[in-house]
XYZ file of C-alpha atoms in Angstrom:
662
model
C -16.339 -184.053 -54.172
C -17.402 -181.435 -56.738
C -20.540 -181.746 -58.886
C -18.660 -182.894 -61.998
C -17.017 -185.772 -60.139
C -20.331 -186.695 -58.497
C -22.121 -186.831 -61.859
C -19.300 -188.936 -63.298
C -19.574 -191.364 -60.378
C -23.328 -191.673 -60.810
C -22.873 -192.324 -64.525
C -20.291 -195.041 -63.949
C -22.074 -196.925 -61.186
C -25.802 -196.463 -61.891
C -26.953 -199.704 -63.569
C -29.288 -197.753 -65.839
C -26.333 -196.110 -67.576
C -23.486 -198.539 -67.038
C -22.146 -200.643 -69.909
C -20.912 -203.280 -67.470
C -21.769 -206.835 -68.528
C -24.952 -208.141 -66.912
C -26.041 -211.771 -66.762
C -29.490 -213.296 -66.370
C -30.626 -216.892 -66.040
C -34.013 -218.423 -66.746
C -34.806 -222.102 -66.220
C -37.708 -224.253 -67.394
C -40.198 -225.448 -64.764
C -38.517 -228.874 -64.599
C -35.057 -227.276 -64.479
C -33.678 -229.178 -67.484
C -33.516 -226.201 -69.846
C -31.636 -223.025 -69.014
C -31.409 -219.741 -70.880
C -28.382 -217.545 -70.214
C -28.782 -213.918 -71.324
C -25.819 -211.540 -71.449
C -26.069 -207.772 -71.822
C -22.906 -206.032 -72.978
C -22.395 -204.211 -76.254
C -25.052 -206.581 -77.577
C -27.850 -208.745 -76.229
C -27.031 -212.420 -76.586
C -28.548 -215.657 -75.361
C -27.434 -219.236 -74.909
C -29.535 -222.343 -74.286
C -28.541 -225.575 -72.552
C -30.439 -228.780 -71.864
C -29.267 -230.753 -68.837
C -26.084 -228.624 -68.961
C -25.378 -229.709 -72.550
C -25.139 -226.913 -75.135
C -28.050 -226.486 -77.487
C -27.642 -222.900 -78.679
C -24.288 -221.159 -78.432
C -23.916 -217.406 -77.898
C -26.303 -215.799 -80.383
C -27.145 -212.091 -80.726
C -30.530 -210.486 -81.303
C -31.523 -206.955 -82.333
C -34.013 -204.834 -84.262
C -32.864 -201.952 -86.448
C -35.351 -199.134 -86.854
C -35.388 -196.100 -89.070
C -32.743 -193.415 -88.521
C -30.259 -196.131 -87.555
C -31.692 -196.868 -84.102
C -30.668 -200.398 -83.091
C -32.662 -202.026 -80.299
C -30.055 -204.286 -78.749
C -26.899 -202.276 -79.437
C -25.280 -201.102 -76.191
C -28.497 -201.819 -74.291
C -29.254 -199.849 -71.123
C -31.299 -201.958 -68.749
C -33.980 -200.230 -66.714
C -35.370 -203.206 -64.824
C -36.204 -206.872 -65.040
C -39.122 -209.004 -63.919
C -39.386 -212.758 -63.438
C -42.632 -214.657 -63.197
C -43.866 -218.268 -63.145
C -47.060 -219.032 -65.059
C -49.118 -222.179 -64.546
C -52.319 -222.162 -66.584
C -54.232 -223.896 -69.389
C -56.730 -223.029 -72.106
C -59.381 -224.778 -74.210
C -58.787 -225.496 -77.891
C -61.972 -226.398 -79.788
C -60.508 -227.438 -83.173
C -57.193 -229.016 -82.297
C -55.505 -232.311 -81.479
C -56.514 -232.000 -77.827
C -59.248 -230.267 -75.866
C -57.023 -228.510 -73.363
C -53.461 -227.187 -73.700
C -51.330 -226.903 -70.576
C -49.373 -223.647 -70.575
C -46.662 -223.759 -67.919
C -43.522 -221.656 -68.190
C -41.106 -219.328 -66.439
C -40.790 -215.833 -67.829
C -38.216 -213.051 -67.767
C -38.916 -209.570 -69.144
C -36.009 -207.162 -69.587
C -37.041 -203.519 -69.991
C -34.529 -201.219 -71.686
C -34.036 -197.533 -72.181
C -35.331 -196.642 -75.613
C -38.875 -197.857 -74.993
C -38.377 -201.520 -75.748
C -38.247 -204.849 -73.950
C -37.375 -208.473 -74.648
C -39.510 -211.226 -73.202
C -38.052 -214.709 -72.671
C -40.031 -217.817 -71.816
C -38.725 -221.220 -70.767
C -41.009 -224.244 -71.066
C -40.183 -227.860 -70.316
C -40.298 -228.458 -74.081
C -38.337 -225.449 -75.295
C -37.678 -221.725 -75.187
C -38.831 -218.558 -76.914
C -38.202 -214.827 -77.022
C -39.754 -211.773 -78.630
C -39.151 -208.046 -78.874
C -41.717 -205.612 -77.484
C -41.702 -201.921 -78.400
C -43.481 -199.140 -76.529
C -42.923 -196.176 -78.822
C -45.361 -193.449 -79.765
C -46.696 -193.294 -83.297
C -45.426 -195.596 -86.014
C -41.981 -197.099 -86.483
C -40.160 -198.491 -89.499
C -38.342 -201.793 -89.004
C -35.351 -201.841 -91.329
C -33.997 -205.264 -90.325
C -33.927 -207.891 -87.611
C -30.898 -209.761 -86.349
C -31.845 -213.305 -85.324
C -28.931 -215.718 -85.163
C -28.615 -219.408 -84.312
C -25.063 -220.435 -83.455
C -24.032 -223.948 -82.458
C -20.955 -225.428 -80.833
C -20.540 -228.193 -83.433
C -21.322 -228.990 -87.028
C -24.584 -230.842 -86.424
C -26.792 -232.584 -89.006
C -29.952 -230.768 -90.042
C -33.198 -231.426 -91.877
C -33.635 -228.253 -93.891
C -36.404 -227.257 -96.367
C -34.667 -225.122 -98.971
C -36.456 -222.637 -101.197
C -36.705 -224.399 -104.531
C -39.248 -222.379 -106.476
C -38.103 -221.553 -110.013
C -41.193 -219.558 -110.991
C -39.406 -216.392 -109.920
C -35.718 -217.233 -109.465
C -34.781 -213.577 -109.100
C -36.835 -213.305 -105.912
C -36.319 -216.321 -103.599
C -38.952 -214.991 -101.214
C -41.659 -215.913 -103.744
C -42.192 -219.553 -102.860
C -44.815 -222.281 -102.704
C -43.218 -223.460 -99.432
C -43.170 -227.036 -100.714
C -39.792 -228.680 -100.222
C -38.544 -232.011 -99.012
C -35.977 -231.931 -96.215
C -32.309 -232.154 -97.106
C -30.244 -234.057 -94.560
C -26.992 -232.095 -94.409
C -24.651 -230.781 -91.774
C -24.768 -227.105 -90.859
C -21.557 -226.490 -92.823
C -23.136 -228.051 -95.918
C -25.974 -225.518 -96.088
C -26.372 -224.627 -99.729
C -24.476 -221.383 -100.142
C -26.243 -218.196 -101.162
C -29.690 -219.692 -100.811
C -32.477 -219.683 -98.273
C -34.476 -222.160 -96.236
C -37.806 -221.603 -94.565
C -39.142 -222.630 -91.166
C -39.571 -224.984 -89.385
C -36.311 -226.928 -89.620
C -34.580 -229.462 -87.385
C -31.144 -229.718 -85.758
C -29.958 -233.196 -84.712
C -27.773 -233.205 -81.564
C -26.034 -236.100 -79.845
C -27.687 -238.348 -77.247
C -31.015 -238.475 -79.132
C -31.633 -234.763 -78.583
C -33.139 -232.685 -81.355
C -34.347 -229.121 -81.719
C -36.799 -227.502 -84.106
C -36.720 -223.776 -84.843
C -39.948 -221.992 -85.727
C -41.907 -218.790 -85.139
C -45.315 -217.834 -83.777
C -47.729 -214.912 -83.643
C -46.594 -213.566 -86.998
C -48.664 -210.393 -87.408
C -47.943 -207.238 -89.404
C -44.444 -208.581 -90.013
C -42.657 -210.749 -92.595
C -41.956 -214.436 -92.126
C -38.458 -215.612 -91.313
C -36.077 -217.476 -93.621
C -32.519 -218.510 -92.763
C -29.229 -218.619 -94.600
C -25.816 -219.910 -93.620
C -23.797 -217.957 -91.072
C -20.475 -217.663 -92.826
C -18.471 -216.791 -89.710
C -19.712 -219.475 -87.333
C -21.452 -222.833 -87.330
C -25.021 -221.686 -87.569
C -27.665 -219.660 -89.328
C -28.876 -216.098 -89.517
C -32.279 -214.746 -90.398
C -33.376 -213.190 -93.653
C -36.716 -211.483 -94.235
C -38.575 -210.369 -97.362
C -38.629 -206.589 -97.681
C -41.935 -204.806 -97.975
C -43.403 -204.846 -101.521
C -43.774 -201.460 -103.177
C -44.798 -202.468 -106.695
C -46.399 -205.675 -107.972
C -47.596 -207.121 -111.249
C -49.735 -210.070 -112.234
C -47.761 -213.142 -113.194
C -46.775 -216.647 -112.225
C -48.805 -219.788 -112.878
C -51.826 -218.944 -115.057
C -51.236 -215.303 -114.147
C -52.659 -216.020 -110.662
C -49.794 -214.610 -108.596
C -48.627 -211.135 -107.758
C -44.954 -210.850 -108.660
C -43.013 -208.156 -106.861
C -41.186 -205.742 -109.128
C -39.918 -203.393 -106.430
C -39.276 -203.847 -102.721
C -38.641 -201.206 -100.082
C -35.437 -200.995 -98.044
C -37.373 -201.936 -94.895
C -39.386 -204.883 -93.569
C -42.489 -203.076 -92.375
C -43.913 -199.765 -91.218
C -45.883 -200.666 -88.133
C -47.284 -199.484 -84.816
C -44.663 -198.223 -82.403
C -46.265 -200.018 -79.483
C -46.554 -203.706 -80.253
C -45.397 -207.284 -79.683
C -43.167 -208.824 -82.347
C -43.210 -212.498 -83.438
C -41.872 -215.196 -81.157
C -38.588 -216.917 -82.042
C -38.940 -220.498 -80.790
C -36.553 -223.379 -80.170
C -38.301 -226.640 -79.268
C -36.015 -229.204 -77.618
C -36.710 -232.922 -77.395
C -35.029 -235.902 -75.742
C -37.290 -238.301 -77.650
C -38.367 -237.859 -81.250
C -41.974 -238.798 -80.554
C -42.417 -235.740 -78.327
C -41.863 -233.466 -81.321
C -45.030 -234.927 -82.842
C -47.174 -233.792 -79.913
C -45.948 -230.284 -79.197
C -48.136 -227.245 -78.438
C -45.605 -224.416 -78.513
C -47.119 -222.461 -81.428
C -50.581 -222.808 -79.940
C -49.335 -221.507 -76.583
C -47.554 -218.504 -78.043
C -50.389 -217.267 -80.250
C -53.180 -214.848 -79.492
C -56.512 -216.287 -78.289
C -59.503 -216.465 -80.586
C -60.988 -213.223 -81.852
C -64.193 -215.115 -82.700
C -66.433 -215.226 -79.634
C -69.055 -217.613 -81.022
C -67.400 -220.557 -82.748
C -70.504 -222.763 -82.852
C -70.868 -222.245 -86.621
C -67.368 -223.575 -87.330
C -67.706 -227.197 -88.417
C -64.535 -229.214 -89.106
C -64.861 -232.246 -91.329
C -63.784 -234.073 -94.449
C -63.980 -232.813 -97.993
C -64.536 -234.696 -101.236
C -61.956 -233.141 -103.554
C -62.009 -233.052 -107.341
C -58.683 -231.734 -108.604
C -56.236 -234.511 -107.628
C -58.356 -237.203 -109.262
C -58.927 -235.022 -112.356
C -62.734 -235.225 -112.004
C -62.242 -238.836 -113.096
C -65.489 -240.640 -112.434
C -66.904 -243.263 -114.792
C -69.725 -245.778 -115.256
C -72.080 -242.792 -115.307
C -74.516 -241.534 -117.971
C -72.891 -238.119 -118.389
C -69.488 -236.790 -119.380
C -67.450 -236.201 -116.247
C -65.697 -232.873 -115.840
C -66.209 -229.430 -114.405
C -69.972 -229.384 -114.699
C -73.138 -229.568 -112.629
C -73.744 -233.295 -113.178
C -70.266 -234.215 -111.976
C -70.528 -232.122 -108.836
C -73.956 -233.562 -108.022
C -72.296 -236.963 -108.220
C -69.607 -235.782 -105.762
C -72.333 -234.467 -103.449
C -74.213 -237.785 -103.606
C -71.008 -239.610 -102.751
C -70.292 -237.257 -99.854
C -73.817 -237.570 -98.496
C -73.845 -241.370 -98.698
C -70.496 -241.578 -96.883
C -71.169 -238.851 -94.306
C -68.484 -236.574 -95.741
C -69.260 -233.025 -94.648
C -68.120 -230.971 -97.660
C -67.390 -230.936 -101.379
C -64.856 -228.463 -102.746
C -65.202 -226.984 -106.213
C -61.604 -226.452 -107.254
C -60.295 -224.398 -110.156
C -62.587 -224.135 -113.163
C -65.945 -223.480 -111.510
C -65.429 -219.769 -112.268
C -63.263 -217.499 -114.335
C -60.018 -217.793 -112.400
C -59.199 -214.085 -112.471
C -62.778 -213.056 -111.648
C -64.616 -215.473 -109.390
C -67.808 -213.421 -109.625
C -68.119 -214.757 -113.193
C -69.204 -218.415 -113.225
C -68.425 -221.252 -115.584
C -71.748 -221.634 -117.481
C -71.461 -225.425 -117.109
C -71.601 -225.139 -113.303
C -74.958 -224.156 -111.771
C -73.658 -223.063 -108.397
C -77.024 -222.138 -106.881
C -78.423 -225.524 -107.813
C -75.404 -227.295 -106.314
C -75.646 -225.366 -103.042
C -79.328 -226.279 -102.763
C -78.643 -229.903 -103.759
C -75.920 -230.139 -101.124
C -78.073 -228.524 -98.442
C -80.789 -231.138 -99.005
C -78.168 -233.833 -98.467
C -76.320 -232.194 -95.551
C -73.230 -231.484 -97.649
C -71.640 -228.021 -97.640
C -69.970 -226.387 -100.641
C -66.472 -224.883 -100.430
C -65.147 -222.803 -103.339
C -61.593 -222.549 -104.634
C -60.159 -219.116 -105.358
C -56.786 -217.686 -106.121
C -55.641 -215.200 -103.511
C -55.389 -212.499 -106.147
C -58.984 -212.854 -107.375
C -60.294 -212.862 -103.806
C -58.082 -210.092 -102.469
C -59.029 -207.648 -105.198
C -62.767 -207.888 -104.461
C -62.961 -209.455 -101.020
C -65.980 -207.668 -99.540
C -68.193 -208.269 -102.569
C -67.038 -211.877 -102.979
C -67.546 -212.928 -99.363
C -70.952 -211.281 -99.005
C -72.208 -212.661 -102.304
C -71.227 -216.262 -101.688
C -72.053 -216.306 -97.979
C -75.541 -215.078 -98.859
C -75.803 -217.892 -101.421
C -75.021 -220.467 -98.737
C -71.394 -221.320 -99.505
C -69.609 -222.644 -96.393
C -66.067 -221.501 -97.087
C -63.158 -220.858 -99.427
C -59.994 -222.670 -100.365
C -57.597 -219.787 -101.047
C -54.667 -220.692 -103.315
C -51.467 -219.165 -104.753
C -50.565 -216.986 -101.783
C -46.908 -217.937 -102.229
C -45.419 -215.154 -100.083
C -45.061 -214.168 -96.449
C -43.870 -210.570 -96.624
C -45.638 -208.181 -94.229
C -48.114 -207.064 -96.880
C -49.203 -210.652 -97.532
C -49.317 -211.520 -93.833
C -51.627 -208.567 -93.284
C -53.782 -209.724 -96.184
C -54.112 -213.188 -94.646
C -55.335 -211.631 -91.388
C -57.765 -209.422 -93.292
C -59.166 -212.428 -95.168
C -59.515 -214.349 -91.895
C -61.392 -211.519 -90.188
C -63.732 -210.835 -93.088
C -64.406 -214.543 -93.564
C -65.302 -214.770 -89.884
C -67.620 -211.772 -90.264
C -69.517 -213.750 -92.923
C -69.211 -217.100 -91.072
C -67.034 -218.629 -93.770
C -64.440 -221.368 -93.273
C -60.967 -221.047 -94.782
C -58.392 -223.455 -96.155
C -55.209 -221.576 -97.074
C -53.577 -223.531 -99.897
C -50.394 -222.390 -101.659
C -49.566 -220.930 -98.272
C -46.630 -220.313 -95.961
C -46.463 -222.411 -92.801
C -49.012 -221.571 -90.065
C -47.717 -219.427 -87.219
C -50.616 -219.443 -84.774
C -53.301 -217.540 -86.663
C -55.289 -220.799 -86.505
C -55.816 -220.170 -82.789
C -56.596 -216.490 -83.289
C -59.022 -217.178 -86.138
C -60.260 -220.771 -85.691
C -62.353 -220.473 -88.865
C -59.030 -221.176 -90.608
C -59.128 -224.956 -90.537
C -56.127 -225.815 -92.670
C -52.935 -224.623 -94.353
C -50.761 -226.103 -97.043
C -47.097 -225.119 -96.717
C -46.311 -228.803 -97.200
C -45.316 -230.961 -100.163
C -48.494 -233.000 -100.179
C -49.997 -235.862 -102.122
C -50.838 -233.634 -105.102
C -47.129 -233.592 -105.949
C -47.200 -237.355 -106.572
C -48.800 -236.607 -109.916
C -45.526 -235.337 -111.335
C -42.577 -236.002 -108.980
C -41.452 -239.620 -109.482
C -38.077 -239.059 -107.816
C -39.457 -237.781 -104.502
C -39.109 -240.103 -101.526
C -42.625 -239.582 -100.208
C -42.748 -242.183 -97.390
C -39.620 -240.718 -95.809
C -41.117 -237.240 -96.060
C -44.367 -238.526 -94.551
C -42.327 -239.850 -91.627
C -40.548 -236.489 -91.206
C -43.243 -233.815 -91.349
C -45.097 -234.906 -88.177
C -41.928 -234.022 -86.245
C -41.162 -230.745 -88.046
C -43.755 -229.031 -90.273
C -46.779 -230.285 -88.326
C -45.413 -228.647 -85.178
C -46.357 -225.315 -86.777
C -49.970 -226.344 -87.313
C -52.365 -228.334 -89.523
C -51.399 -229.456 -93.024
C -53.449 -229.528 -96.218
C -51.564 -232.623 -97.361
C -54.665 -234.105 -99.103
C -54.317 -237.853 -98.402
C -56.601 -240.706 -99.400
C -55.270 -242.405 -102.545
C -56.973 -245.715 -103.344
C -54.392 -246.605 -106.004
C -51.184 -247.437 -104.174
C -47.767 -248.449 -105.442
C -44.531 -249.973 -104.212
C -41.274 -248.118 -104.697
C -40.395 -249.989 -107.895
C -43.878 -249.799 -109.408
C -44.699 -246.132 -108.795
C -45.252 -243.988 -111.894
C -46.759 -240.497 -112.173
C -50.227 -240.226 -113.670
C -52.441 -237.212 -114.232
C -55.918 -238.748 -114.434
C -55.290 -241.943 -112.458
C -52.847 -240.700 -109.813
C -51.125 -243.135 -107.486
C -49.601 -242.823 -104.024
C -46.203 -244.071 -102.949
C -46.586 -246.735 -100.278
C -49.370 -249.027 -99.176
C -53.099 -248.624 -98.701
C -52.645 -248.801 -94.933
C -50.083 -245.995 -95.151
C -52.815 -243.813 -96.683
C -55.426 -244.842 -94.109
C -53.049 -244.032 -91.252
C -52.479 -240.482 -92.503
C -56.031 -239.560 -91.492
C -55.068 -240.092 -87.869
C -51.436 -238.947 -88.002
C -51.700 -235.755 -90.072
C -53.466 -232.873 -88.320
C -56.101 -231.263 -90.534
C -59.434 -230.052 -89.123
C -60.564 -229.715 -92.751
C -59.224 -232.938 -94.270
C -59.410 -233.749 -97.983
C -60.329 -237.075 -99.519
C -58.171 -236.791 -102.609
C -59.390 -239.686 -104.751
C -62.487 -239.847 -106.927
C -65.905 -241.132 -105.856
C -65.495 -243.975 -108.334
C -62.233 -245.062 -106.718
C -63.704 -244.817 -103.224
C -66.843 -246.776 -104.132
C -64.678 -249.555 -105.564
C -62.875 -249.602 -102.206
C -65.904 -249.117 -99.959
C -64.353 -250.896 -96.986
C -61.476 -248.399 -96.878
C -63.859 -245.513 -97.551
C -66.148 -246.457 -94.666
C -63.138 -246.606 -92.392
C -61.785 -243.193 -93.457
C -65.198 -241.586 -93.032
C -65.318 -242.677 -89.376
C -62.039 -240.961 -88.412
C -62.650 -237.463 -86.976
C -60.564 -234.453 -87.949
C -60.191 -232.934 -84.478
C -59.509 -234.731 -81.219
C -59.807 -234.500 -77.443
C -56.450 -236.056 -76.606
C -53.244 -237.045 -78.385
C -50.573 -239.543 -77.348
C -47.390 -239.893 -79.410
C -46.488 -243.549 -78.942
C -43.212 -244.156 -80.709
C -41.141 -242.919 -83.605
C -37.927 -241.739 -85.175
C -37.664 -238.753 -87.494
C -37.705 -239.841 -91.131
C -38.169 -243.515 -90.285
C -41.532 -244.181 -88.652
C -44.179 -242.750 -86.357
C -47.040 -244.106 -84.256
C -49.761 -241.868 -82.774
C -53.007 -242.447 -80.863
C -55.750 -239.837 -80.625
C -59.027 -239.822 -78.707
C -62.413 -238.385 -79.653
C -65.331 -238.983 -77.344
C -65.102 -242.589 -76.160
C -63.133 -243.852 -79.162
C -59.405 -243.983 -79.816
C -57.801 -243.752 -83.256
C -54.414 -245.297 -83.973
C -52.095 -244.638 -86.905
C -48.559 -245.717 -87.748
C -46.467 -245.386 -90.911
C -42.948 -246.289 -92.003
C -40.573 -245.122 -94.731
C -39.433 -247.461 -97.496
C -37.853 -249.723 -94.856
C -40.178 -252.436 -93.620
C -40.107 -252.867 -89.858
C -41.827 -254.456 -86.888
C -43.219 -252.057 -84.311
C -44.670 -252.795 -80.897
C -47.924 -251.004 -80.128
C -48.391 -250.473 -76.402
C -52.088 -249.908 -75.661
C -51.454 -248.474 -72.192
C -53.030 -245.200 -73.400
C -56.430 -246.921 -73.019
C -58.455 -246.462 -69.861
C -57.516 -249.038 -67.270
C -60.064 -251.675 -66.366
C -61.990 -251.408 -69.637
C -62.118 -253.701 -72.650
C -62.049 -252.365 -76.204
C -62.558 -253.664 -79.737
C -59.971 -252.558 -82.295
C -61.022 -252.450 -85.945
C -57.505 -252.899 -87.309
C -56.138 -252.444 -90.841
C -52.594 -253.743 -91.399
C -50.436 -254.328 -94.478
C -51.300 -257.568 -96.234
C -48.880 -260.436 -96.666
C -48.385 -259.391 -100.293
C -48.151 -255.646 -99.756
C -44.432 -255.687 -100.650
C -45.503 -256.449 -104.245
C -49.095 -255.228 -104.309
C -49.288 -252.075 -102.190
C -53.100 -252.192 -102.228
C -53.029 -255.421 -100.194
C -54.235 -255.150 -96.624
C -55.695 -257.250 -93.826
C -58.664 -256.199 -91.719
C -59.452 -257.811 -88.390
C -61.311 -257.002 -85.218
C -59.506 -257.821 -82.010
C -60.034 -257.285 -78.306
C -57.508 -255.088 -76.494
C -57.091 -253.356 -73.153
C -54.514 -251.168 -71.433
C -52.229 -254.175 -70.816
C -52.111 -255.237 -74.476
C -48.870 -255.068 -76.413
C -48.816 -256.106 -80.060
C -45.971 -256.487 -82.508
C -47.171 -255.489 -85.972
C -45.272 -255.690 -89.248
C -45.210 -252.609 -91.457
C -44.363 -253.347 -95.088
C -42.062 -251.125 -97.129
C -43.846 -247.779 -97.294
C -46.499 -249.322 -95.106
C -48.708 -248.484 -92.186
C -51.469 -249.509 -89.845
C -54.668 -247.850 -88.765
C -57.270 -248.713 -86.141
C -60.481 -247.438 -84.615
C -60.703 -248.582 -81.013
C -64.115 -248.556 -79.349
C -65.281 -249.574 -75.857
C -67.033 -252.948 -75.792
C -70.591 -253.017 -74.479
């Protein structure tokens, strides 16, 4: 054999160079989920659950500058499988400890890149890893979700008309539209997370984690197959002030690439969570598992809690000897209310400063006096700021207000998740941590795990919360409330801002600016404090309204905002949900329904066996179908053998604090 023939033979049969199809399998620890990866001209994956198709053949790739495509005609160098069984502590979460058990496959390719796959009992994930010298430019990413049938979906479409020419400028506030894959609104986008409804009670939610130095993912319809394909906002090159009250940065020119980034890095995780029972979606830790650990070594200064909030109730307090509004007297009244009811914080929303320059105060608000007044009463002050006003002067702003004694910032009007904005969010988180400041990101894209990396971020909006009730009479809020625990909340905490003391039935609900009302019953609102995850949880109504309803206020104030354990009891997406959470020795129970009244059975087997407990129970009153404020309060004895059937009125709920008996 001459040298030419020998070299040809080596080329054809050496697996490093061969284009021959290669197959890999990766199963979840319990064996129910399987990933099938095929290397040929492309890299594709499929996912099955108990041999039933979940994800059909779907390609993945990254296109870099100069036309280099990571995933086109891949040349495998080696592969490595590993089983991981571990856990980690989570100080400001819905449970103290997260179990992190998965099987892993890493495929290393010629071209200095790899793809890492993980299979958990609850779902699957993959990410690209590059190992290139210097910087790289990512032109595009191919992420596709193909399905074998035309399944129903719950999809949050982009519906922001403030900048219709750029759909990537969004408030990320949309109700879910229940449509089949083929009915995806053409030539539009939807953001993550979203849900696919399979047969046999199985559902899947698609989301992402560890989004750093990279744009967030949107999806559009896949015109060739039954599925979706990713779209990403290009990197902003030029911006101008604009939007609501001139508080946004509108993008006037975008680059032809997604990001210029480090050549050696991990890219965001693409996640598919799979459930056989809807309730399991409401107690999922996938984003937490796939995010980087805390960069803050000492977290002792981070104090979750509740916040008395001014904006939703329009500073509407009365029976006082001063004119209520954005002024020192009003905020002292809020602080007194918070102190009396053991509410940890008061937020000063828009109006306390010049909105475009938060170093310039409203002369009617004596901020130093309020900080001192709050400190005397064990109430911290949190300040509202637009992202733009903070971003443009971040070092000066944070140092100034941290030195004054402010506890944190509510940062609003972010409204983008391109790579430039994502990097800004990380910068704000780091600099806030440097000054020991808490953060609530309002007007924000969905969380993607930064809450684990920077636990001083206690909340995110990215949800169509209670504030929208002031002007959206046609929204079906109870159905949305019964959907987001299974979808949006899987990504992380939600600045939904519950707590309305004026409550209305479906037929009686009307929007109101200064006396806003919630859709559904009082008990529905009480239950949200247990069901909705929010380490920094707002109390949206006014002190006057809460003092008129002191029994409900006392109850809300006793519910913690972080927990040691969570048990999802029962539920069905869009219809109802029931959750129990534990903090210390007490359990907290919440259940809500959509506009359909229903009877649910609460199984108290989550309680410690052999012990007796007292449940302080709020349920919908006999007349709640007409008067949504009607409720019944009773104290009953329960134990782990107790099962109770409880009626939830239309738009109703139940809430309980369960304490060990002496």
